[in-house]
Coordinates of C-alpha atoms in Angstrom, one line a residue:
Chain A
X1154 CA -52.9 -231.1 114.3
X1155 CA -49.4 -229.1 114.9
X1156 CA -48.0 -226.9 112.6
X1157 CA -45.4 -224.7 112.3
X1158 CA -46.7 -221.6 110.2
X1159 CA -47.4 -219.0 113.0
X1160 CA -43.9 -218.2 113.2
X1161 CA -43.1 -217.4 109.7
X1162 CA -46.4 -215.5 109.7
X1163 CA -45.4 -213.2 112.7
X1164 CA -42.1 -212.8 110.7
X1165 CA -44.0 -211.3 108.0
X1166 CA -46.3 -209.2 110.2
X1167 CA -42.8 -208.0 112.1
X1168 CA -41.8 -206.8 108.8
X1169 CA -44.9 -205.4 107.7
X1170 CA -44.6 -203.4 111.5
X1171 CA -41.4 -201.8 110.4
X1172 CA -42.1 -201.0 106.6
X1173 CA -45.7 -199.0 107.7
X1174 CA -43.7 -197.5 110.7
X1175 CA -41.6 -196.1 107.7
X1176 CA -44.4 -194.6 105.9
X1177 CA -46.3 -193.4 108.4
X1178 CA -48.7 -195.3 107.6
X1179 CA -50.9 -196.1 110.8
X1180 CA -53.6 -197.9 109.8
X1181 CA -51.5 -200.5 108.4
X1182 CA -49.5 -200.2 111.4
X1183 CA -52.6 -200.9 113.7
X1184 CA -53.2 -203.6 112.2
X1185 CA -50.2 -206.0 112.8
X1186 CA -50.8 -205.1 116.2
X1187 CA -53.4 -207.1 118.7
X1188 CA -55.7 -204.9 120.8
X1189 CA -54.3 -205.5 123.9
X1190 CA -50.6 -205.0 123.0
X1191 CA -47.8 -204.2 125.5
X1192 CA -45.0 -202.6 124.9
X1193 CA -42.3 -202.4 127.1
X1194 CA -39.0 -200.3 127.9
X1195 CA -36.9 -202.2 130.0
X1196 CA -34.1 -199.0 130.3
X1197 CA -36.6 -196.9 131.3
X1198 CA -39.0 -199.1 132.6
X1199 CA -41.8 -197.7 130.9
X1200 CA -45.3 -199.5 129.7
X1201 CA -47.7 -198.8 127.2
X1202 CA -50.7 -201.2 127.2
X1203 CA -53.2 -200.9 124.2
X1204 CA -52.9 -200.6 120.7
X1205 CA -54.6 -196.9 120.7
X1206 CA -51.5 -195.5 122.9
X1207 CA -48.7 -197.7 121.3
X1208 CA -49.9 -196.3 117.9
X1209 CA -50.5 -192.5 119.1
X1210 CA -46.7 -193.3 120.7
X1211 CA -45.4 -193.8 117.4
X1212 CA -47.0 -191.4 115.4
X1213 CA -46.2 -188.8 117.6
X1214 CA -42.8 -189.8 118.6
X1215 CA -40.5 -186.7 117.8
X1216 CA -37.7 -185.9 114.8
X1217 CA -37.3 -187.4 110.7
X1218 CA -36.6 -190.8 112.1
X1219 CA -36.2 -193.7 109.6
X1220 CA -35.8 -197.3 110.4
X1221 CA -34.3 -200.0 108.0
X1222 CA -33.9 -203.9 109.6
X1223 CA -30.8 -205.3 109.8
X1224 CA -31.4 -208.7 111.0
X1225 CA -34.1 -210.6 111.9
X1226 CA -34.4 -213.8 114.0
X1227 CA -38.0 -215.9 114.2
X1228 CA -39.0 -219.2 116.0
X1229 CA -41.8 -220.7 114.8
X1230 CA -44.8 -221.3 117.3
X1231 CA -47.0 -224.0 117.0
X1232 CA -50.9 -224.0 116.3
X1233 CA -53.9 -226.6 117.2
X1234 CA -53.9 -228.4 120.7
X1235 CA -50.0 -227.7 120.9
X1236 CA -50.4 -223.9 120.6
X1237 CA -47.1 -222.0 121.9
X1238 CA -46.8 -218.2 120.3
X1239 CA -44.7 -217.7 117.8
X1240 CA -41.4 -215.6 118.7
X1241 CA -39.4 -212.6 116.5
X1242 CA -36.3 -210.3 116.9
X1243 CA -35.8 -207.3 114.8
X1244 CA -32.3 -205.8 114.9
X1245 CA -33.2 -202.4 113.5
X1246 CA -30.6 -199.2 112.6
X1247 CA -32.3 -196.6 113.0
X1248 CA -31.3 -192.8 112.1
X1249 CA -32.9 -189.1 113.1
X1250 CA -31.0 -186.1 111.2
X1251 CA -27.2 -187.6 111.6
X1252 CA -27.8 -189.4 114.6
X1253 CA -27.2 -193.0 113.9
X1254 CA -28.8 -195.9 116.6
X1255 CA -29.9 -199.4 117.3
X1256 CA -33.2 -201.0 118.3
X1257 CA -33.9 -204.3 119.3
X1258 CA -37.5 -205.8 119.3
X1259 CA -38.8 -208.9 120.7
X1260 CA -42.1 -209.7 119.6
X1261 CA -44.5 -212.3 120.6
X1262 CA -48.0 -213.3 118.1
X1263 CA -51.1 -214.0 119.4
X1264 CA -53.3 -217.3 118.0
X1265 CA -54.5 -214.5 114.9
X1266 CA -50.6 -213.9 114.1
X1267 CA -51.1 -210.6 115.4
X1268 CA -48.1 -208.9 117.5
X1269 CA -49.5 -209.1 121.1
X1270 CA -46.3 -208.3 122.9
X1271 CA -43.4 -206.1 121.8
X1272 CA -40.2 -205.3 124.5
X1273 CA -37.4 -203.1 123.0
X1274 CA -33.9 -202.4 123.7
X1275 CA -31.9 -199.1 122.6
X1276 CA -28.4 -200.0 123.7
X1277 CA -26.1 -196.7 123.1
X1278 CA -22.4 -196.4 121.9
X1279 CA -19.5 -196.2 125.1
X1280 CA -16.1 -196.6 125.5
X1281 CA -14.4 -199.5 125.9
X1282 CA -12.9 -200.4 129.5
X1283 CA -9.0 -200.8 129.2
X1284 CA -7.1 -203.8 129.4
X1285 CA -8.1 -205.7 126.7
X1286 CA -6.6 -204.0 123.6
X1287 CA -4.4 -207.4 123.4
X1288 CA -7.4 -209.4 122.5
X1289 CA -9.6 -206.8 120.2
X1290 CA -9.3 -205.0 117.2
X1291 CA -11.9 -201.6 117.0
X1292 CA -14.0 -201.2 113.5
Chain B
X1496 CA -32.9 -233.5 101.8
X1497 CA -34.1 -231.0 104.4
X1498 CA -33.9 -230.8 108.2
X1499 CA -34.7 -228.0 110.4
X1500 CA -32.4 -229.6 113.2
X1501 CA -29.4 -227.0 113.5
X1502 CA -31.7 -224.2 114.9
X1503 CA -32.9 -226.4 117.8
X1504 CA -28.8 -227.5 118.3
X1505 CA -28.3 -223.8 118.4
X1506 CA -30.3 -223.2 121.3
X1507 CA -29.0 -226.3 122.8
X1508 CA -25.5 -224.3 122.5
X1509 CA -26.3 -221.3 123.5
X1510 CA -28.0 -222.7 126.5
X1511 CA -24.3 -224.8 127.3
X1512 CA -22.3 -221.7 126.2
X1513 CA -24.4 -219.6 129.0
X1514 CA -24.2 -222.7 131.6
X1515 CA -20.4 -222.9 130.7
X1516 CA -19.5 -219.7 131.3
X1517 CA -21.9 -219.2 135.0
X1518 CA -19.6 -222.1 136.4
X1519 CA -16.6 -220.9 134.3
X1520 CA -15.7 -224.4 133.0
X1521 CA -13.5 -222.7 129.8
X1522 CA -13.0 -226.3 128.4
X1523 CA -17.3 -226.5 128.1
X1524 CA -17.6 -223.2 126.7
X1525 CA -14.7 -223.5 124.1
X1526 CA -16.8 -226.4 123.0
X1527 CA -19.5 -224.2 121.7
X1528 CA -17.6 -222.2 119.9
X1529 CA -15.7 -222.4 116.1
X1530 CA -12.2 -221.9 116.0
X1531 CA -12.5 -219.0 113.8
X1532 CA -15.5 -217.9 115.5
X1533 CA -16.1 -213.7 115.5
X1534 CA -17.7 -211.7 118.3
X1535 CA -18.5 -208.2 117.5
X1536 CA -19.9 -205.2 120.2
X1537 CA -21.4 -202.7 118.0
X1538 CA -21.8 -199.9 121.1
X1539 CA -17.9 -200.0 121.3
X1540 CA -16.9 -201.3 118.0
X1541 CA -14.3 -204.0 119.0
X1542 CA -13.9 -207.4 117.2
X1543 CA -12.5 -210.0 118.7
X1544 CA -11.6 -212.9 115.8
X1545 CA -10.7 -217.1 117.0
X1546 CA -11.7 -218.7 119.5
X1547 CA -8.8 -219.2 121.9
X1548 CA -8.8 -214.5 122.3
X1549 CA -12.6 -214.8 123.0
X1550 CA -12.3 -217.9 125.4
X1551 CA -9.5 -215.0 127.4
X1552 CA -11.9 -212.5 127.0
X1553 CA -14.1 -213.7 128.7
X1554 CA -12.2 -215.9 131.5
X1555 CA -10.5 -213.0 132.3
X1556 CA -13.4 -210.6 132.2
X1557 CA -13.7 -208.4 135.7
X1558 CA -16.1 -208.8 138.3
X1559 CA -18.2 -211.8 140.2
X1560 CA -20.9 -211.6 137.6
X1561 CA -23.5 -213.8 137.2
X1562 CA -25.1 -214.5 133.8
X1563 CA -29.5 -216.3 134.1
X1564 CA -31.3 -216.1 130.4
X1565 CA -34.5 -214.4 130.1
X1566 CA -35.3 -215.2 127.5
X1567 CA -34.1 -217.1 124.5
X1568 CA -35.2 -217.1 120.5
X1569 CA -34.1 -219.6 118.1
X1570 CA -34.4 -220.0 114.6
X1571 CA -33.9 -223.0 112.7
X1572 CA -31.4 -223.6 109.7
X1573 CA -31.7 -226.1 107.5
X1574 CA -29.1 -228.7 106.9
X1575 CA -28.3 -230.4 103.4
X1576 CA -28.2 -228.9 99.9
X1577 CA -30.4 -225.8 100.9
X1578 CA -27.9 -225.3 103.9
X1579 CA -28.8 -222.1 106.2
X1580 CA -27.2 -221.2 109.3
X1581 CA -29.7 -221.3 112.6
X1582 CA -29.8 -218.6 114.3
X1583 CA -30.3 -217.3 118.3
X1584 CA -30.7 -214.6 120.0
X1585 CA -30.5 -214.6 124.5
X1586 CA -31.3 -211.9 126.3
X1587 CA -29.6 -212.8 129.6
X1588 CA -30.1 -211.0 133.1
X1589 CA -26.4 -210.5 134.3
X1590 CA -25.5 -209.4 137.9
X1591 CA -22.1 -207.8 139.0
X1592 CA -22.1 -207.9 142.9
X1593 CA -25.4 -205.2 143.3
X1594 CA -25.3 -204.0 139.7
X1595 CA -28.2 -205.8 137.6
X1596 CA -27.7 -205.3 133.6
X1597 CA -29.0 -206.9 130.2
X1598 CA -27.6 -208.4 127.6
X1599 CA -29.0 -209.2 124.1
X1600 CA -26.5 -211.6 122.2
X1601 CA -27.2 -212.9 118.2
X1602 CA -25.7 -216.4 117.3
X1603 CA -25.2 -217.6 114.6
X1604 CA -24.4 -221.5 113.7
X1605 CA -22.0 -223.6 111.3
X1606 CA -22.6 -226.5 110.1
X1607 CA -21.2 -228.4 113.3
X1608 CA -23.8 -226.7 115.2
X1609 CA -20.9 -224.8 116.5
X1610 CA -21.4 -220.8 117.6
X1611 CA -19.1 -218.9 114.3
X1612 CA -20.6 -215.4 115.3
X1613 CA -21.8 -213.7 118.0
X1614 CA -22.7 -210.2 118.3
X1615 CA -23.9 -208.3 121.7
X1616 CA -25.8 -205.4 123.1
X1617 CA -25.7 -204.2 126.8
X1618 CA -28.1 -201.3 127.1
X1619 CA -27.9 -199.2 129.9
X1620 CA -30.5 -197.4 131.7
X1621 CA -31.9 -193.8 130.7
X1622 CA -34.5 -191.3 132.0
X1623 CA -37.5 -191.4 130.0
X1624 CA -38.2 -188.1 128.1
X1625 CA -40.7 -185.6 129.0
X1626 CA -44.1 -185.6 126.7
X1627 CA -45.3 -188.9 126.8
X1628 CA -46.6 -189.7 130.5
X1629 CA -50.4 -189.7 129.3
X1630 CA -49.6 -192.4 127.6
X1631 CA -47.1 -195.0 129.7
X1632 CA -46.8 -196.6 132.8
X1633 CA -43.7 -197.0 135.1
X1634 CA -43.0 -200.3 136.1

């Protein structure tokens, strides 16, 4: 039997990540998240494996931050004999005090729906290179 | 009637519109793309509207660089009265001669199965901030 719920579940269970991360609320956090979880920084290259650390990483993590989602993409997985993990991007805009950012999450589920891999991405604002003011207009 | 068909045409696109652009055949890659199609770079804030000014942008973009996707995420749209775009997101491993970057890239579909929006990320590297080594790896 194949079917094709896992993915709108891990959907649901990404946004249920973000709206305890929110509150500060870490039990409901924990538990959208499988016990082996790993998160990982690709800028920095840094890995957190567990879902003890990755919560006590959040809850600590410094300054009034606040996190709203601004898009999300999901492809269902599959379960039964065909199993393949479901798949989610958050794009989140995130802000600390005046400071204004972006975060983007891929998340992978485990067979229980549960997030069992996260990798994120802070990408930061720079200056455009010259020579293609022709072709752009800035917003 | 409902399909969930566009989301896996998406991906099929934004697999050619990667392939395209590696051997910079500008004929394939304007192919994926709507004319009126909009790309958007939140870091810098520059827009670039129609096809034919992104199709420059990118042919004439500096550097022997060299685009392979990590990984991709695609989510269906449905086709018929209930109409939705799909939607995909790449993360692609880019190289410019010894320089090695990401890029995370949102798609989004018409109706043609043609690419009408795209939006990018390139995060950069940072140094990880003191306080949180008990609880990370470096990879």
């Amino acid at each position: 039997m194949t079917s094709t719920t896992s993915g709108t579940d891990l959907r649901r269970t990404v946004e249920s990540f973000w709206a305890a991360a929110e509150r500060r609320d870490w039990a409901a956090f924990a538990e959208t998240l499988a016990e082996d979880v790993v998160y990982e920084l690709p800028q920095t290259r840094e890995r957190i494996r567990g879902r003890e650390r990755y919560v006590e990483f959040n809850r600590d993590y410094p300054g009034d931050w606040h996190a709203r989602i601004e898009r999300i993409v999901a492809e269902p997985g599959f379960t039964g004999e065909s199993w393949r993990p479901g798949q989610v991007v958050s794009w989140i805009h995130v802000t600390v005090g005046l400071e204004e950012m972006y975060a983007i999450s891929f998340f992978t589920g485990d067979a229980d729906g549960r997030i069992v891999a996260i990798t994120d991405f802070w990408p930061e604002p720079y200056e455009p290179p010259a020579g293609r003011e022709h072709l752009v207009e800035r917003y």
